[in-house]
PDB file of C-alpha atoms in Angstrom:
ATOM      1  CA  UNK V   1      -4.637 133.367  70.765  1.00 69.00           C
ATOM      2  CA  UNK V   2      -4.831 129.634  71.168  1.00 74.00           C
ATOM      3  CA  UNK V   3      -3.340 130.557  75.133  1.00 73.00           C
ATOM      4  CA  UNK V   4      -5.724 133.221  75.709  1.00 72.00           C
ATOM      5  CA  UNK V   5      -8.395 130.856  74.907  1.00 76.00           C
ATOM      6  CA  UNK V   6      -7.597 127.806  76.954  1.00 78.00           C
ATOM      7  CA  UNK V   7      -7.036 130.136  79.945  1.00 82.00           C
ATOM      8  CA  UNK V   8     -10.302 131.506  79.602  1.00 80.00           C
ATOM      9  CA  UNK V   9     -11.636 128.125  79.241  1.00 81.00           C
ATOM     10  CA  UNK V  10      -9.883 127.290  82.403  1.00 81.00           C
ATOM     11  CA  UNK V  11     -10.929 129.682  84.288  1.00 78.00           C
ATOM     12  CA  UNK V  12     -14.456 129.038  82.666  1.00 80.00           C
ATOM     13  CA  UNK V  13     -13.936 125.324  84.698  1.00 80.00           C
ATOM     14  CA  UNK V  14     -12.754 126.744  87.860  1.00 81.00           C
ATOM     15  CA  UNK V  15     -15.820 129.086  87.934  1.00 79.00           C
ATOM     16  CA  UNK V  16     -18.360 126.489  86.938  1.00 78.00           C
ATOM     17  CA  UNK V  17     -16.526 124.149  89.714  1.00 76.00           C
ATOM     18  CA  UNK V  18     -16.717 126.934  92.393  1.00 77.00           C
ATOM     19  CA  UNK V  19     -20.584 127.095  91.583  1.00 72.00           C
ATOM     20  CA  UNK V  20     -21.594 123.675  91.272  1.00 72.00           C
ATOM     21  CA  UNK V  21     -19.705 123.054  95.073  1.00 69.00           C
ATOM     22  CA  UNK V  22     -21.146 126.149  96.467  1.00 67.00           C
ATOM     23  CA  UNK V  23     -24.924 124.679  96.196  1.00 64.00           C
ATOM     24  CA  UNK V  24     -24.769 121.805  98.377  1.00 68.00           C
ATOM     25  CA  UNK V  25     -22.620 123.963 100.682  1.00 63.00           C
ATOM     26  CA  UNK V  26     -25.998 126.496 100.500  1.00 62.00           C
ATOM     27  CA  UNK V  27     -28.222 124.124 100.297  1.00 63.00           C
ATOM     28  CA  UNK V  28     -26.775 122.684 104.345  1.00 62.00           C
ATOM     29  CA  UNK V  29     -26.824 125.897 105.842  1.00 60.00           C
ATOM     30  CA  UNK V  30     -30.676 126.855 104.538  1.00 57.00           C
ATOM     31  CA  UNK V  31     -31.869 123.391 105.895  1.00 56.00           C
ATOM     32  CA  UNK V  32     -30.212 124.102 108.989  1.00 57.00           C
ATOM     33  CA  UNK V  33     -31.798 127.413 108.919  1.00 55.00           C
ATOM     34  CA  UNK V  34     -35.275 126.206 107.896  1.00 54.00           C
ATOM     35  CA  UNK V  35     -34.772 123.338 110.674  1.00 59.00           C
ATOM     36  CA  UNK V  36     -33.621 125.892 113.146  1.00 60.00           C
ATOM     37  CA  UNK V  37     -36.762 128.057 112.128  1.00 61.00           C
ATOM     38  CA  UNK V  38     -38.767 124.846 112.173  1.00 64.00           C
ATOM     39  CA  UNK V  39     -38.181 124.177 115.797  1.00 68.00           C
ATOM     40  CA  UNK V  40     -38.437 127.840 116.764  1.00 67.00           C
ATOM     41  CA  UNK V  41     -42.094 127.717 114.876  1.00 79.00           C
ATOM     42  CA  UNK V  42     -42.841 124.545 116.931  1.00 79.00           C
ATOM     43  CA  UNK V  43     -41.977 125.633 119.617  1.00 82.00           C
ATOM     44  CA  UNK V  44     -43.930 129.302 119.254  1.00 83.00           C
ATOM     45  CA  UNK V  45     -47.213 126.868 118.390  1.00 86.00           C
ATOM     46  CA  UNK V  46     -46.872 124.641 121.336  1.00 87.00           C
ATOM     47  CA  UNK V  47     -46.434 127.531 123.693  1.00 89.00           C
ATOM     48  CA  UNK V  48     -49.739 129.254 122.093  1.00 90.00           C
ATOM     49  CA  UNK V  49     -51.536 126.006 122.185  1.00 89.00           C
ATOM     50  CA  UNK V  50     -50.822 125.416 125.546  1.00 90.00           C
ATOM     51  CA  UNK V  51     -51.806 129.259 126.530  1.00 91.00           C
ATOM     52  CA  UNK V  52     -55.141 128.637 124.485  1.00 91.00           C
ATOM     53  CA  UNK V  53     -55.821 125.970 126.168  1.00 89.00           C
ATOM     54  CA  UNK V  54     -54.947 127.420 129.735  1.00 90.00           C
ATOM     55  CA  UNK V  55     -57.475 130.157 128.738  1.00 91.00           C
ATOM     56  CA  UNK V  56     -60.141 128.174 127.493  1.00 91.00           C
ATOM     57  CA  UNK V  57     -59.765 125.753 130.833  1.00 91.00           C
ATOM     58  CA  UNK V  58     -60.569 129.321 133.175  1.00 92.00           C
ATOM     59  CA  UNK V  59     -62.971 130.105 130.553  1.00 91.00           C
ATOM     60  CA  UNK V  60     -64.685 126.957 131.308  1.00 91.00           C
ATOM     61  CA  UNK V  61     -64.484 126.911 134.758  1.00 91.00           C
ATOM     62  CA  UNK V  62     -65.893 130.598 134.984  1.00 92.00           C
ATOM     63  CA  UNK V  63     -69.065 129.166 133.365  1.00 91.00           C
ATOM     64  CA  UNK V  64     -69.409 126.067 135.442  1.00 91.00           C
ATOM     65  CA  UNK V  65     -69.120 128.240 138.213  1.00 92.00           C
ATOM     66  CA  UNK V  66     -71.887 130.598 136.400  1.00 92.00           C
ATOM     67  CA  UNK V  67     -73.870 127.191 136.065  1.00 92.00           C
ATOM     68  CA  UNK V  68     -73.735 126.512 139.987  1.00 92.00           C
ATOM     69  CA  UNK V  69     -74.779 129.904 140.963  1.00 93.00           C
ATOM     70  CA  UNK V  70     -77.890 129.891 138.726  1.00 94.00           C
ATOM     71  CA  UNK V  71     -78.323 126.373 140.107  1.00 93.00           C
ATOM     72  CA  UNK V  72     -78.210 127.860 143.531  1.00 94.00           C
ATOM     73  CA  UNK V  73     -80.622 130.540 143.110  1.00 95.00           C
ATOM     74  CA  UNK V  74     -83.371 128.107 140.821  1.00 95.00           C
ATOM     75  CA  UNK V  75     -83.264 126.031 144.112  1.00 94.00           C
ATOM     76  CA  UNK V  76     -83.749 128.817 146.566  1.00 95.00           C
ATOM     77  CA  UNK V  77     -86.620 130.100 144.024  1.00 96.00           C
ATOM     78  CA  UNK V  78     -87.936 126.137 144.065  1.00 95.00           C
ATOM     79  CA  UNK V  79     -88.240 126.496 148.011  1.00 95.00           C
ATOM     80  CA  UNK V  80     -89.599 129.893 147.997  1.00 95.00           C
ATOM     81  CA  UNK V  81     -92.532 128.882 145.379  1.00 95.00           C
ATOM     82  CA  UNK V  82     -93.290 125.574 147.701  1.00 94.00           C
ATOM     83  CA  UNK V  83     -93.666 127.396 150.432  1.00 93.00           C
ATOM     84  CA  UNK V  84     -95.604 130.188 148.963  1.00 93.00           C
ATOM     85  CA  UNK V  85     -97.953 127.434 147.146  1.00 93.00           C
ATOM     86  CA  UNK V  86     -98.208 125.918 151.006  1.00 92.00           C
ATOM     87  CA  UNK V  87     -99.255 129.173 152.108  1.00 91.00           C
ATOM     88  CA  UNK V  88    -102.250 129.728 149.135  1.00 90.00           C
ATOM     89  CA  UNK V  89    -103.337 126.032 150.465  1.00 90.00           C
ATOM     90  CA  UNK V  90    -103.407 126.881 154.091  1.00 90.00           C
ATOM     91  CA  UNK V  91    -105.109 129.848 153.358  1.00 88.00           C
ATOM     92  CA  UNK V  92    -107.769 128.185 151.331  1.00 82.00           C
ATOM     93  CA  UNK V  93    -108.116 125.393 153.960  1.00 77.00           C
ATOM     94  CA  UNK V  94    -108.763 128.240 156.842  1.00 71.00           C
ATOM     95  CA  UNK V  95    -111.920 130.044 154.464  1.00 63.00           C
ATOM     96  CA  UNK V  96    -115.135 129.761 155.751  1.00 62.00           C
ATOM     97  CA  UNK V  97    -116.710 126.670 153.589  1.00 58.00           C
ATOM     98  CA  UNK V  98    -112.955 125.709 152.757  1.00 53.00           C
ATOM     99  CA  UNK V  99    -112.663 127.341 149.073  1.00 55.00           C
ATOM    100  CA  UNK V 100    -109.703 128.414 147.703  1.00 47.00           C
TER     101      UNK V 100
END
Protein backbone atom coordinates (compact mmCIF):
# COMPACT_ATOMS: atom_id res chain seq x y z
CA UNK A 1 0.00 0.00 0.00
CA UNK A 2 2.81 2.16 1.25
CA UNK A 3 4.28 1.61 -2.79
CA UNK A 4 1.09 2.36 -4.35
CA UNK A 5 1.05 5.51 -2.48
CA UNK A 6 4.46 6.98 -3.06
CA UNK A 7 4.02 6.19 -6.78
CA UNK A 8 1.00 8.06 -6.91
CA UNK A 9 2.63 10.76 -5.07
CA UNK A 10 5.30 10.65 -7.64
CA UNK A 11 3.53 10.82 -10.32
CA UNK A 12 1.44 13.56 -8.42
CA UNK A 13 5.18 15.59 -8.68
CA UNK A 14 5.83 14.81 -12.20
CA UNK A 15 2.33 16.14 -13.13
CA UNK A 16 2.48 19.24 -11.00
CA UNK A 17 6.19 19.72 -12.58
CA UNK A 18 4.88 19.22 -16.18
CA UNK A 19 2.25 22.06 -15.34
CA UNK A 20 4.12 24.53 -13.55
CA UNK A 21 6.92 24.38 -16.80
CA UNK A 22 4.23 24.38 -19.32
CA UNK A 23 3.05 28.12 -18.27
CA UNK A 24 6.00 30.07 -19.00
CA UNK A 25 6.39 27.88 -22.11
CA UNK A 26 2.48 29.29 -22.88
CA UNK A 27 2.90 32.25 -21.57
CA UNK A 28 6.13 32.95 -24.67
CA UNK A 29 4.19 31.78 -27.40
CA UNK A 30 0.82 34.06 -26.46
CA UNK A 31 3.16 37.18 -26.14
CA UNK A 32 4.60 36.34 -29.31
CA UNK A 33 1.19 35.94 -30.60
CA UNK A 34 -0.26 39.09 -29.00
CA UNK A 35 3.08 40.92 -30.29
CA UNK A 36 2.65 39.39 -33.67
CA UNK A 37 -1.12 40.56 -33.54
CA UNK A 38 0.13 43.83 -32.11
CA UNK A 39 2.16 44.72 -35.11
CA UNK A 40 -0.41 43.35 -37.55
CA UNK A 41 -3.06 45.85 -35.63
CA UNK A 42 -0.45 48.65 -36.08
CA UNK A 43 0.12 48.15 -39.01
CA UNK A 44 -3.87 47.78 -40.17
CA UNK A 45 -4.24 51.44 -38.19
CA UNK A 46 -1.41 53.13 -39.91
CA UNK A 47 -2.55 51.98 -43.30
CA UNK A 48 -6.27 53.34 -42.44
CA UNK A 49 -4.86 56.48 -41.05
CA UNK A 50 -2.90 57.14 -43.86
CA UNK A 51 -6.02 56.28 -46.35
CA UNK A 52 -8.16 58.73 -44.08
CA UNK A 53 -6.01 61.11 -44.42
CA UNK A 54 -5.42 60.67 -48.31
CA UNK A 55 -9.25 61.06 -48.47
CA UNK A 56 -9.72 63.89 -46.37
CA UNK A 57 -6.61 65.75 -48.36
CA UNK A 58 -8.97 65.26 -51.96
CA UNK A 59 -11.80 66.08 -49.83
CA UNK A 60 -10.20 69.28 -49.08
CA UNK A 61 -8.92 70.12 -52.18
CA UNK A 62 -12.42 69.46 -53.90
CA UNK A 63 -13.71 72.31 -51.68
CA UNK A 64 -10.92 74.75 -52.20
CA UNK A 65 -11.47 74.20 -55.65
CA UNK A 66 -15.42 74.74 -54.90
CA UNK A 67 -14.13 77.99 -53.04
CA UNK A 68 -12.27 79.33 -56.29
CA UNK A 69 -15.09 78.74 -58.58
CA UNK A 70 -17.61 80.65 -56.42
CA UNK A 71 -14.78 83.17 -56.13
CA UNK A 72 -14.71 83.30 -59.86
CA UNK A 73 -18.25 83.78 -60.52
CA UNK A 74 -18.77 86.61 -57.29
CA UNK A 75 -16.08 88.50 -59.37
CA UNK A 76 -17.64 88.18 -62.75
CA UNK A 77 -21.09 89.15 -60.88
CA UNK A 78 -18.88 92.24 -59.16
CA UNK A 79 -18.03 93.42 -62.85
CA UNK A 80 -21.36 92.80 -64.24
CA UNK A 81 -23.16 94.96 -61.31
CA UNK A 82 -20.37 97.91 -61.95
CA UNK A 83 -21.06 98.07 -65.17
CA UNK A 84 -24.74 97.82 -64.96
CA UNK A 85 -24.64 100.61 -62.03
CA UNK A 86 -22.39 102.68 -64.85
CA UNK A 87 -25.07 102.19 -67.19
CA UNK A 88 -28.19 103.51 -64.61
CA UNK A 89 -25.62 106.65 -64.17
CA UNK A 90 -25.11 107.30 -67.80
CA UNK A 91 -28.56 106.97 -68.34
CA UNK A 92 -29.51 109.41 -65.67
CA UNK A 93 -26.77 111.85 -66.83
CA UNK A 94 -28.33 111.75 -70.62
CA UNK A 95 -32.28 112.73 -69.11
CA UNK A 96 -33.51 115.86 -70.00
CA UNK A 97 -32.82 118.09 -66.65
CA UNK A 98 -30.20 115.29 -65.66
CA UNK A 99 -32.45 113.18 -63.05
CA UNK A 100 -31.99 109.84 -62.41
Amino acid sequence: MELLVAIIGALGAIGAATVAASFPLLLRRTRGAVEADGAVTREAVTEAVTALGSRLDARINDVRDDIDDVREDVSRIREWQAGHDAEHLLIGRQRPGGEA
